[in-house]
Coordinates of C-alpha atoms and ligand atoms in Angstrom, one line a residue:
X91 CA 4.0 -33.7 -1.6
X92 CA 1.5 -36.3 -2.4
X93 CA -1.1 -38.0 -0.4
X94 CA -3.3 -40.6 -1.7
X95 CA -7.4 -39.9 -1.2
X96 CA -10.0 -42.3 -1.9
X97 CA -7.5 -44.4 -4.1
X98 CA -6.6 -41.6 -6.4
X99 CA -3.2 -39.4 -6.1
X100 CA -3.7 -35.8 -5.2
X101 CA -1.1 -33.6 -5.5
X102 CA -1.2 -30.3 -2.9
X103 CA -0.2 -27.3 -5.1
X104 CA 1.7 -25.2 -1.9
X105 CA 2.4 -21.0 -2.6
X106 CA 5.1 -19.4 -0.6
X107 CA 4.2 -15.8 0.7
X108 CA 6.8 -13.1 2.5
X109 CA 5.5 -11.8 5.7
X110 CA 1.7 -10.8 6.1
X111 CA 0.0 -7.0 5.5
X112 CA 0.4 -5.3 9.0
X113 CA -3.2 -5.0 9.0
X114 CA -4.4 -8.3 10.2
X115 CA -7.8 -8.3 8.3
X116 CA -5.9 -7.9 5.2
X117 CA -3.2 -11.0 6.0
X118 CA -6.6 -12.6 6.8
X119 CA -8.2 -11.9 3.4
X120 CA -4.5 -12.9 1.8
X121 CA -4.6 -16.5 3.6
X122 CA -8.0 -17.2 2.5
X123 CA -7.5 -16.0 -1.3
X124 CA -5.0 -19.0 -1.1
X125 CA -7.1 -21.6 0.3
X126 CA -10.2 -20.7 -2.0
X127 CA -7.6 -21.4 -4.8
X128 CA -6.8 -24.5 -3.6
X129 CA -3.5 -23.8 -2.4
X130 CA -1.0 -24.6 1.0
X131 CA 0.1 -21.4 2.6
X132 CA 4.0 -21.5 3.4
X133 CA 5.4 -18.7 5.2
X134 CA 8.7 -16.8 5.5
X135 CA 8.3 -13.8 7.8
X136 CA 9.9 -12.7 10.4
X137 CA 6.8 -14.0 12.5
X138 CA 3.1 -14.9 12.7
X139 CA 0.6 -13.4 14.3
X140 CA -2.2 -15.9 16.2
X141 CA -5.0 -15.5 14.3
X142 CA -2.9 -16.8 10.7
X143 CA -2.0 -20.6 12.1
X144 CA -4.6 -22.2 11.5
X145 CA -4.4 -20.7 7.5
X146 CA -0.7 -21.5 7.3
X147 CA 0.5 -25.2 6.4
X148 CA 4.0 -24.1 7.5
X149 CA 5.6 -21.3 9.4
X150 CA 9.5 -20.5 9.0
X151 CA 10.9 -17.8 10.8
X152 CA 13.3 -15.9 9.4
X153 CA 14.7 -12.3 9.8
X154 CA 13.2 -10.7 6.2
X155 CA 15.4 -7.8 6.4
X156 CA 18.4 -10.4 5.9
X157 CA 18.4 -11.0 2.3
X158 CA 21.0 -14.1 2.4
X159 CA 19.0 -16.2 5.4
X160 CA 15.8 -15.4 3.5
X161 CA 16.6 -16.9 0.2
X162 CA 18.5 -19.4 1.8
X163 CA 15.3 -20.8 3.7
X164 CA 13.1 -20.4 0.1
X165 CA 15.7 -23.0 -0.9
X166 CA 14.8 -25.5 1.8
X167 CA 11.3 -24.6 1.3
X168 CA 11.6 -25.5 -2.2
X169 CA 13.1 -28.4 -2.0
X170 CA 10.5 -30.0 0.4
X171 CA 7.2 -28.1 -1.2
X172 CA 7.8 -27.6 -5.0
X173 CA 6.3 -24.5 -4.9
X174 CA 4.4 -23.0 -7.2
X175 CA 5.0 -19.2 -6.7
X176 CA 6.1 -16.6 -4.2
X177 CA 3.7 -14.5 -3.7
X178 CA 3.9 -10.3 -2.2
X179 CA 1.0 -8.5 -0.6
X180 CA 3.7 -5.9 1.7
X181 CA 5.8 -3.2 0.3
X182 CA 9.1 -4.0 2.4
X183 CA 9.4 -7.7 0.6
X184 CA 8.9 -6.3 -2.9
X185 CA 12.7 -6.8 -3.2
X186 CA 13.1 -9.8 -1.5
X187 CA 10.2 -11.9 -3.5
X188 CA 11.9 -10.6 -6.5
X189 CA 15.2 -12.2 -5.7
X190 CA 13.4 -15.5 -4.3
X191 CA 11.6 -15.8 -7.6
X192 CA 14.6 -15.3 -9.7
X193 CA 16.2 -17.7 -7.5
X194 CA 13.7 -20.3 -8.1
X195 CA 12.8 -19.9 -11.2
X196 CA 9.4 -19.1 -10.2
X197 CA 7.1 -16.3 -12.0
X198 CA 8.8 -12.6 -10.5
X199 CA 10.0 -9.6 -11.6
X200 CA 13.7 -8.7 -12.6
X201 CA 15.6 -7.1 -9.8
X202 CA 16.1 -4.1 -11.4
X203 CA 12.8 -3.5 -11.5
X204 CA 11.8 -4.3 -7.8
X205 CA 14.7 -1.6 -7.1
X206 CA 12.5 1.0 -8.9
X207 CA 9.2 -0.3 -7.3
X208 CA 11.2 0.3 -3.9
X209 CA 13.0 3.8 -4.7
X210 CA 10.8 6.7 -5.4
X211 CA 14.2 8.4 -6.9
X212 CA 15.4 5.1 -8.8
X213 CA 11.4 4.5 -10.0
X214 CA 11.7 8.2 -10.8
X215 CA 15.4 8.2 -12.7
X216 CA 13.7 5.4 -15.1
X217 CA 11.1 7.6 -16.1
X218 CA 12.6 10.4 -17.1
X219 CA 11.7 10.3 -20.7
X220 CA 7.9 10.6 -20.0
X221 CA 7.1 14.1 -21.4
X222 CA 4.9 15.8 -18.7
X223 CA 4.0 13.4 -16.7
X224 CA 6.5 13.5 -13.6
X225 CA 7.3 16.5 -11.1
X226 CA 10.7 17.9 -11.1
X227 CA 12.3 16.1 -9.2
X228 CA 16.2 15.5 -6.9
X229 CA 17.6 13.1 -4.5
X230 CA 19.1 14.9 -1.4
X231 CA 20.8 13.6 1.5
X232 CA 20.9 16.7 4.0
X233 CA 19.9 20.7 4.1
X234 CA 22.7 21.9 2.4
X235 CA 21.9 19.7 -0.6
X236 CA 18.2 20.1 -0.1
X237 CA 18.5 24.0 -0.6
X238 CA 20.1 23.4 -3.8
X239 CA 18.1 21.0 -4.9
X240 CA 15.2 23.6 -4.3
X241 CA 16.4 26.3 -6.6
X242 CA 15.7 23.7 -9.5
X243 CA 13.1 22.0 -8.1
X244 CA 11.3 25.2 -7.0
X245 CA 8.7 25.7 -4.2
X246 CA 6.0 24.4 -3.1
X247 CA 7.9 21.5 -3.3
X248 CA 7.2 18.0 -1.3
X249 CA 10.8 16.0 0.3
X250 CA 10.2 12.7 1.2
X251 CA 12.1 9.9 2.1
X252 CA 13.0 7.2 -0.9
X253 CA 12.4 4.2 0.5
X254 CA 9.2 4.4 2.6
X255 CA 5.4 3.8 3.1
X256 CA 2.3 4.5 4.5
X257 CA 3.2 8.5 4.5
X258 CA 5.5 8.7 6.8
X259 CA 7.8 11.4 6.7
X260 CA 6.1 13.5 3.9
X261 CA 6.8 17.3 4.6
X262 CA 5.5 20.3 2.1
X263 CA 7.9 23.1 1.6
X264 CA 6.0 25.9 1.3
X265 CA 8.5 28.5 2.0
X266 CA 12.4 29.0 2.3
X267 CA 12.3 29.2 6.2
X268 CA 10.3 25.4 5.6
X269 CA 13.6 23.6 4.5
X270 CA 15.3 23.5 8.0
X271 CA 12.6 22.0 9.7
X272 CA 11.9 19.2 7.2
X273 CA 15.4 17.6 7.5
X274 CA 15.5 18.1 11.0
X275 CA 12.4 16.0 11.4
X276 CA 13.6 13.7 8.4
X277 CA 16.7 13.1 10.1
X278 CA 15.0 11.9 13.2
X279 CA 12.5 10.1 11.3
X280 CA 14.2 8.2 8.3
X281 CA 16.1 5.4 11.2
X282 CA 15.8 1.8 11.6
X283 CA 14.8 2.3 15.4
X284 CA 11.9 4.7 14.0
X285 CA 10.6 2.5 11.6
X286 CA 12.7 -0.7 10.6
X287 CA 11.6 0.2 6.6
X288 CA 14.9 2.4 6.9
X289 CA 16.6 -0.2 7.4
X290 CA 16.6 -0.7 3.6
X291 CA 17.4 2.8 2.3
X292 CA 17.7 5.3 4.8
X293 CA 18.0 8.7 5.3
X294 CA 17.7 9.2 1.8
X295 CA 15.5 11.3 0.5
X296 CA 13.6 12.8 -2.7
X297 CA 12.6 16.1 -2.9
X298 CA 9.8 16.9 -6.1
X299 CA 7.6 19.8 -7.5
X300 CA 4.7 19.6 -5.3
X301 CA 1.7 18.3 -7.8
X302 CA -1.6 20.1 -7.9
X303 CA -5.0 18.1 -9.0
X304 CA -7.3 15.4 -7.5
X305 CA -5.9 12.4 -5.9
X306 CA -6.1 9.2 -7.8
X307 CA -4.3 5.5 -7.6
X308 CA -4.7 2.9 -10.3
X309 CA -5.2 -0.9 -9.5
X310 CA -3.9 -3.4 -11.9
X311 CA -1.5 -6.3 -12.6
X312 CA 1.2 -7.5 -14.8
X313 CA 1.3 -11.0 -16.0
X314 CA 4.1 -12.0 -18.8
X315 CA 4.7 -8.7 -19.2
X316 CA 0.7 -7.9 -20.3
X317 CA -0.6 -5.4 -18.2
X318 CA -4.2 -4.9 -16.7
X319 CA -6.4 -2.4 -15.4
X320 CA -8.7 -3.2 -13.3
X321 CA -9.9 0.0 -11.7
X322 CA -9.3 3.4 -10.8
X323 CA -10.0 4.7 -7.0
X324 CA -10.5 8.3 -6.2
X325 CA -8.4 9.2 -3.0
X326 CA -8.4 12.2 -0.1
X327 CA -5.4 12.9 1.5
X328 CA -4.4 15.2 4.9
X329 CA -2.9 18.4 5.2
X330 CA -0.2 19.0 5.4
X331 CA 1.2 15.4 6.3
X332 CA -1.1 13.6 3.4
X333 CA -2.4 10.8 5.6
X334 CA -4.9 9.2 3.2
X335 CA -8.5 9.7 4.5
X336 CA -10.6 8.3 2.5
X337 CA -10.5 6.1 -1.3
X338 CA -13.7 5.8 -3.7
X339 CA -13.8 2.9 -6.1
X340 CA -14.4 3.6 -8.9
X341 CA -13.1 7.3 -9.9
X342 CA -15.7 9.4 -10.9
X343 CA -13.1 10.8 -13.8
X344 CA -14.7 11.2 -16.9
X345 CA -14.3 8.2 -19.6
X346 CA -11.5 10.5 -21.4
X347 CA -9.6 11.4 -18.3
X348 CA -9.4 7.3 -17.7
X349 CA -8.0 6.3 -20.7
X350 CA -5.6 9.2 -20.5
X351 CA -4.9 7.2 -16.9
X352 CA -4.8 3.8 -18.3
X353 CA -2.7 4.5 -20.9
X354 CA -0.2 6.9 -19.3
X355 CA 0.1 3.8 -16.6
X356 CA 0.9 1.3 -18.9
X357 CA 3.3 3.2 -19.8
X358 CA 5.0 3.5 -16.4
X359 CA 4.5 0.2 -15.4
X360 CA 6.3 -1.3 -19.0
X361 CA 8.8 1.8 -18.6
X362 CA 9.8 0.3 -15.2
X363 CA 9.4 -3.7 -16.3
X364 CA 7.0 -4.7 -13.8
X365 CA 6.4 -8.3 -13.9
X366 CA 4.4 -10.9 -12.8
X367 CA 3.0 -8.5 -9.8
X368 CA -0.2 -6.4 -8.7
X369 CA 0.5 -2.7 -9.0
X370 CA -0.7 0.2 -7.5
X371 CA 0.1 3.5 -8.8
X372 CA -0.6 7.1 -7.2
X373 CA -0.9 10.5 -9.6
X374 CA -2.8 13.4 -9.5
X375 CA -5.6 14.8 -11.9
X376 CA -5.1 17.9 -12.5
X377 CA -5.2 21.0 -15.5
X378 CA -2.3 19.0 -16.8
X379 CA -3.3 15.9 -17.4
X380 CA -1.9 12.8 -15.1
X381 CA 1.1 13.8 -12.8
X382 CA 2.6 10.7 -11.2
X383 CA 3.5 10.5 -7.9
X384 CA 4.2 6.7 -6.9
X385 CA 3.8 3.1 -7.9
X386 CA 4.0 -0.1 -5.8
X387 CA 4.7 -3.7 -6.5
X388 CA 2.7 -4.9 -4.8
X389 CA -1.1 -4.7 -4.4
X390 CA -3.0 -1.3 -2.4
X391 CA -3.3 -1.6 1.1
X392 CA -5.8 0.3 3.3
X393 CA -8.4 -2.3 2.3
X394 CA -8.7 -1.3 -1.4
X395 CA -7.3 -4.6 -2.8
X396 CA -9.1 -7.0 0.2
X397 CA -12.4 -4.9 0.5
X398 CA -12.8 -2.2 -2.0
X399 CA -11.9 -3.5 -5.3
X400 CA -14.0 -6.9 -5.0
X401 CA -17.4 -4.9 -3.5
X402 CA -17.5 -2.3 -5.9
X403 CA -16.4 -4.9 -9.3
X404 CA -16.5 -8.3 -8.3
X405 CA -12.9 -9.3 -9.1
X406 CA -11.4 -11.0 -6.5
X407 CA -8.1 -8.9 -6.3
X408 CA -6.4 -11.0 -3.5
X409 CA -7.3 -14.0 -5.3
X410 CA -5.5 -12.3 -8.5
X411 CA -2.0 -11.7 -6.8
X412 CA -2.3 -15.2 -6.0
X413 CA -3.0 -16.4 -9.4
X414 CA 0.1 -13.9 -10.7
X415 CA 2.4 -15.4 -8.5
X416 CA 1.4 -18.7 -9.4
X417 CA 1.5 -18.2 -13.2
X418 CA -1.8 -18.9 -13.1
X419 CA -4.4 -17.4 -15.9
X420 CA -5.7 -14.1 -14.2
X421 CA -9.8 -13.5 -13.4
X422 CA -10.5 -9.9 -13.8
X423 CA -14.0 -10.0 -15.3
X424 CA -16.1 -7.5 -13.2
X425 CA -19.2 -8.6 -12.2
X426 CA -21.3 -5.8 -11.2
X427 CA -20.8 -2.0 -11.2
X428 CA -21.0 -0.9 -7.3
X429 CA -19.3 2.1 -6.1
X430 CA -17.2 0.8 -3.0
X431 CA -15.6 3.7 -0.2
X432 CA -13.8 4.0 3.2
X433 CA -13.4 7.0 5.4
X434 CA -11.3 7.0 8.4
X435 CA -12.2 8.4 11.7
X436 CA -9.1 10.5 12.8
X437 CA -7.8 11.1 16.2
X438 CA -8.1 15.0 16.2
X439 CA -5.3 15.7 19.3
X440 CA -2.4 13.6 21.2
X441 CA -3.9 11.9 24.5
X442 CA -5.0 8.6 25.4
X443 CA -7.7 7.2 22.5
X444 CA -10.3 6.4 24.6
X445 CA -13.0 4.6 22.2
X446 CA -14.6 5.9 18.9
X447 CA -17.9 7.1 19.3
X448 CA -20.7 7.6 16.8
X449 CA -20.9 4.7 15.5
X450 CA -24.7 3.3 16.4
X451 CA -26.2 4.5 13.6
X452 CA -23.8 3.9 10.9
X453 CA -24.0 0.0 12.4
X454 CA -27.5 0.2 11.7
X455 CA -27.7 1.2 8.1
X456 CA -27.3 -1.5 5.4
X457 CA -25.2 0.7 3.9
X458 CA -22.3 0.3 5.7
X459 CA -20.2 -3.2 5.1
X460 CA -17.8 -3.0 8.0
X461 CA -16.3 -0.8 10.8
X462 CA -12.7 -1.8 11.5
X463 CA -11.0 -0.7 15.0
X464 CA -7.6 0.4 13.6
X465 CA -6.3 1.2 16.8
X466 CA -7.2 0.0 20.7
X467 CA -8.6 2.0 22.5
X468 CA -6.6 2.9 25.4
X469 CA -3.5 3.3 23.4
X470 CA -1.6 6.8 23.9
X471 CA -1.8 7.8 20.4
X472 CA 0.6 10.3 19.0
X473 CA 0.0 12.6 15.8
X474 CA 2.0 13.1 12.6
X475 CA 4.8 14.3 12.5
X476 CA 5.8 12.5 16.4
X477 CA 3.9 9.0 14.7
X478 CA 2.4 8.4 11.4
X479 CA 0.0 5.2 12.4
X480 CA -1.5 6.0 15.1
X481 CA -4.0 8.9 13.5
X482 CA -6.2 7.0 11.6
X483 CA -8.1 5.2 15.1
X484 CA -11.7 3.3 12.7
X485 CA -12.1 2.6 9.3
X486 CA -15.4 2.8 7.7
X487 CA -16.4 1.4 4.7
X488 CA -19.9 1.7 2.7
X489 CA -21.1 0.9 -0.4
X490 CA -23.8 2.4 -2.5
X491 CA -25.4 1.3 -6.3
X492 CA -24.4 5.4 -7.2
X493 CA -21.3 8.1 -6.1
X494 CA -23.8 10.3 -4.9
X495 CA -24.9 7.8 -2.5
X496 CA -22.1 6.5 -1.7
X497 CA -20.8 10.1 -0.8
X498 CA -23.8 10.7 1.2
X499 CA -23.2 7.3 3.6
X500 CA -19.2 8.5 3.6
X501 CA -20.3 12.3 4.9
X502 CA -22.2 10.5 7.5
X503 CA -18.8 8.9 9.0
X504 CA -17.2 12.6 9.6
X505 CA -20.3 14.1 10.8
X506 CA -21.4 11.2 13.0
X507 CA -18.4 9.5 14.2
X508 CA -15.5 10.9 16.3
X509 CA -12.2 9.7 18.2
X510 CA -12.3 10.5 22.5
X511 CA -9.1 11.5 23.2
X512 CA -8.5 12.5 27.0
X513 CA -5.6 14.1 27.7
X514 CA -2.3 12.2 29.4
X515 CA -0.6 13.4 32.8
X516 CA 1.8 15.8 32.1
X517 CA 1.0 16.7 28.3
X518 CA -1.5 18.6 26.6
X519 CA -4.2 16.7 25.1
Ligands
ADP651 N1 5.1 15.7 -5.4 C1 4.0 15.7 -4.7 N2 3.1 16.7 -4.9 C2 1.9 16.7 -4.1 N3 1.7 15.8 -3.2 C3 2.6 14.8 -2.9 C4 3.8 14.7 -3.7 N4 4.4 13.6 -3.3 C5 3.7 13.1 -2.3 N5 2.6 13.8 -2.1 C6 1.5 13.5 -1.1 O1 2.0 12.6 -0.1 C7 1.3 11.4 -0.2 C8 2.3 10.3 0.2 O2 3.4 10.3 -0.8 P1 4.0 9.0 -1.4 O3 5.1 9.4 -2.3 O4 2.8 8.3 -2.0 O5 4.5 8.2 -0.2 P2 4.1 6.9 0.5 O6 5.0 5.8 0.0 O7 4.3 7.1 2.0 O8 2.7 6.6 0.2 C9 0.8 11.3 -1.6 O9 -0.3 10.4 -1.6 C10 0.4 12.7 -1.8 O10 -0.8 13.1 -1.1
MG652 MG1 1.9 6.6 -1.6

């Protein structure tokens, strides 16, 4: 497209993106990455919340989940924008933006390996010749296979389903008598009408060694095959269903124990052929080194990659998965040496959530960047294992010049803050 301005030709550079994050503050952050680099928003997505037209030169509606419409209208797109890129924030697309890109000939990442960023078992399967560094692990498809699968496997052992997100259906076997009710919830669980991301593999599932050690992602990108680290967060997850509570950026690992973390992901992601993506990979730190438990391609959600990663370094990561999708030169110099958290404030029972309360003083202190309202209140939440999003009611996050004060403004949120929840007619609150 050209349009002429003040006699000279300007050329609009225009960057195709998949759907928005769920959480709207992060689609928000996405959108305005794109504009600060100068580009036109299009979008494919199944459809667009209010708050992202203005931020979006051009809307198409498509159903996502149907791979041949969705590539098909990336065609038309193409052939009226010249885009530059395609780019993926969500973890359902990953596949998808893969195929686009190949179809285009735009900066991607093979098919093969989107498959593995998609299937914890495929991802797994590839890895294989990593010596330590994965659980035991087997693919299982009901109880009967499941108890086999555990004699190998052996207990406590974690079964999961292969194709999901955002913890959802993630059950610990403990013990023997554990098995039956895992897959019976599983089976209820891992359905389209549930949650359409089984629509793409299922009731499949993965069951794995569970991993001891501390709780760790790493943040990074590949671009032309190079990959970069940009930092490592520290992470607390729920028991037993492992929501995640709270993320510290950076680790507070030891120098050593991060190089041991860099290096082991690089080899992942070049095991796997990421390309032209952000990454986000999850291990544990433990007596063993680094034991690896997932990696997306795409960047981390739960306002790591919009919030966390650009207060506590100063590198723009939103930007960055902009720039990869676009071929474009990648900025990861870091700026400043913050340490950047969030804690979640948790809905403790079942009942209608009826506000989050608390808060006044931790919207007093400088301390605190930003309280997000996750979920309205009024909404009849549920708990894990009846609903997986619906726990997790305010987001807080701080930051602080050190950890320990960053821990100290974090402690604050569990000991000040708190979900009401009154009980509903006719259930239990
Ligand atoms: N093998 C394992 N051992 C211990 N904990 C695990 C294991 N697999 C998953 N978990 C826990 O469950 C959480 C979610 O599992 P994950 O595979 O990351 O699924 P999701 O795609 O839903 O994030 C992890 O962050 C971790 O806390
Ligand atoms: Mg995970």
């Amino acid at each position: 497209m050209h349009d002429t301005r003040g006699g000279c030709f300007v050329t609009e550079r225009h960057i195709l993106f998949v759907n928005l994050r769920r959480i709207q503050r992060e689609g928000l952050e996405s959108l305005l990455a794109a504009r600060r680099l100068g580009y036109r928003v299009i979008l494919l997505g199944r459809s667009i919340p209010e708050f992202a037209k203005p931020l979006v030169h051009e809307f198409r509606q498509v159903d996502t989940y149907d791979r041949a419409a969705s590539i098909a209208a990336a065609r038309e797109l193409h052939a009226e924008y010249n885009l530059v890129g395609v780019a993926n924030f969500t973890e359902v697309d990953v596949q998808l933006v893969a195929a686009i890109a190949a179809d285009l000939g735009l900066p991607g990442m093979s098919e093969t390996a989107a498959l593995r960023a998609r299937n914890k078992y495929v991802m797994k399967d590839a890895l294989r010749h990593l010596d330590g560094v994965l659980p035991r692990f087997a693919k299982v498809s009901d109880l009967a296979e499941l108890r086999v699968a555990v004699e190998e496997v052996g207990l406590p052992a974690v079964v999961k389903p292969t194709g999901a997100s955002g913890s959802k259906g993630i059950f610990e076997l403990r013990a023997p008598e554990d098995l039956d009710a895992a897959m019976e919830r599983l089976s209820q669980i891992a359905r389209p009408d549930f949650d359409p991301v089984f629509k793409q593999f299922g009731a499949e599932f993965i069951v794995e060694e569970f991993l001891e050690g501390d709780e760790l992602s790493v943040e990074g990108f590949v671009s032309g095959g190079e990959v970069h680290i940009v930092t490592i967060t520290d992470k607390v997850t729920s028991v037993p269903f492992h929501l995640e509570l709270e993320h510290k950026v950076p680790s507070a690992l030891p120098a050593d124990a991060r190089a041991e973390v860099s290096a082991t992901t690089k080899d992942i992601v070049g095991a796997l052929e990421f390309d032209n993506c952000a990454f986000h990979l999850e291990a544990k730190w433990g007596d063993r080194g680094l034991r690896f438990i997932e990696i997306a391609g795409r960047p981390a959600g739960d306002y790591i990659g919009s919030h966390l990663v650009p207060l506590a370094t100063g590198v723009n990561y939103f930007e960055n998965v902009v720039r990869v999708a676009a071929g474009e030169e990648l900025r990861l110099e870091h700026d400043r040496q913050l340490n950047a958290g969030l804690r979640f404030v948790l809905a403790e029972r079942a009942g209608r959530f009826e506000g989050a309360e608390g808060l006044e003083g931790i919207g007093e202190d400088p301390g605190f960047d930003h309280v997000f309202h996750e979920v309205p209140a009024g909404t009849e939440v549920s708990l894990p294992p009846e609903n997986f999003g619906q726990q997790r009611v305010v987001a807080v996050i701080a930051r602080h010049v050190t950890r320990e004060g960053l821990e100290a403004l974090l402690g604050r949120v569990t000991t000040e803050a708190s979900a009401r929840v009154s009980p509903v007619d006719g259930r239990s609150g």
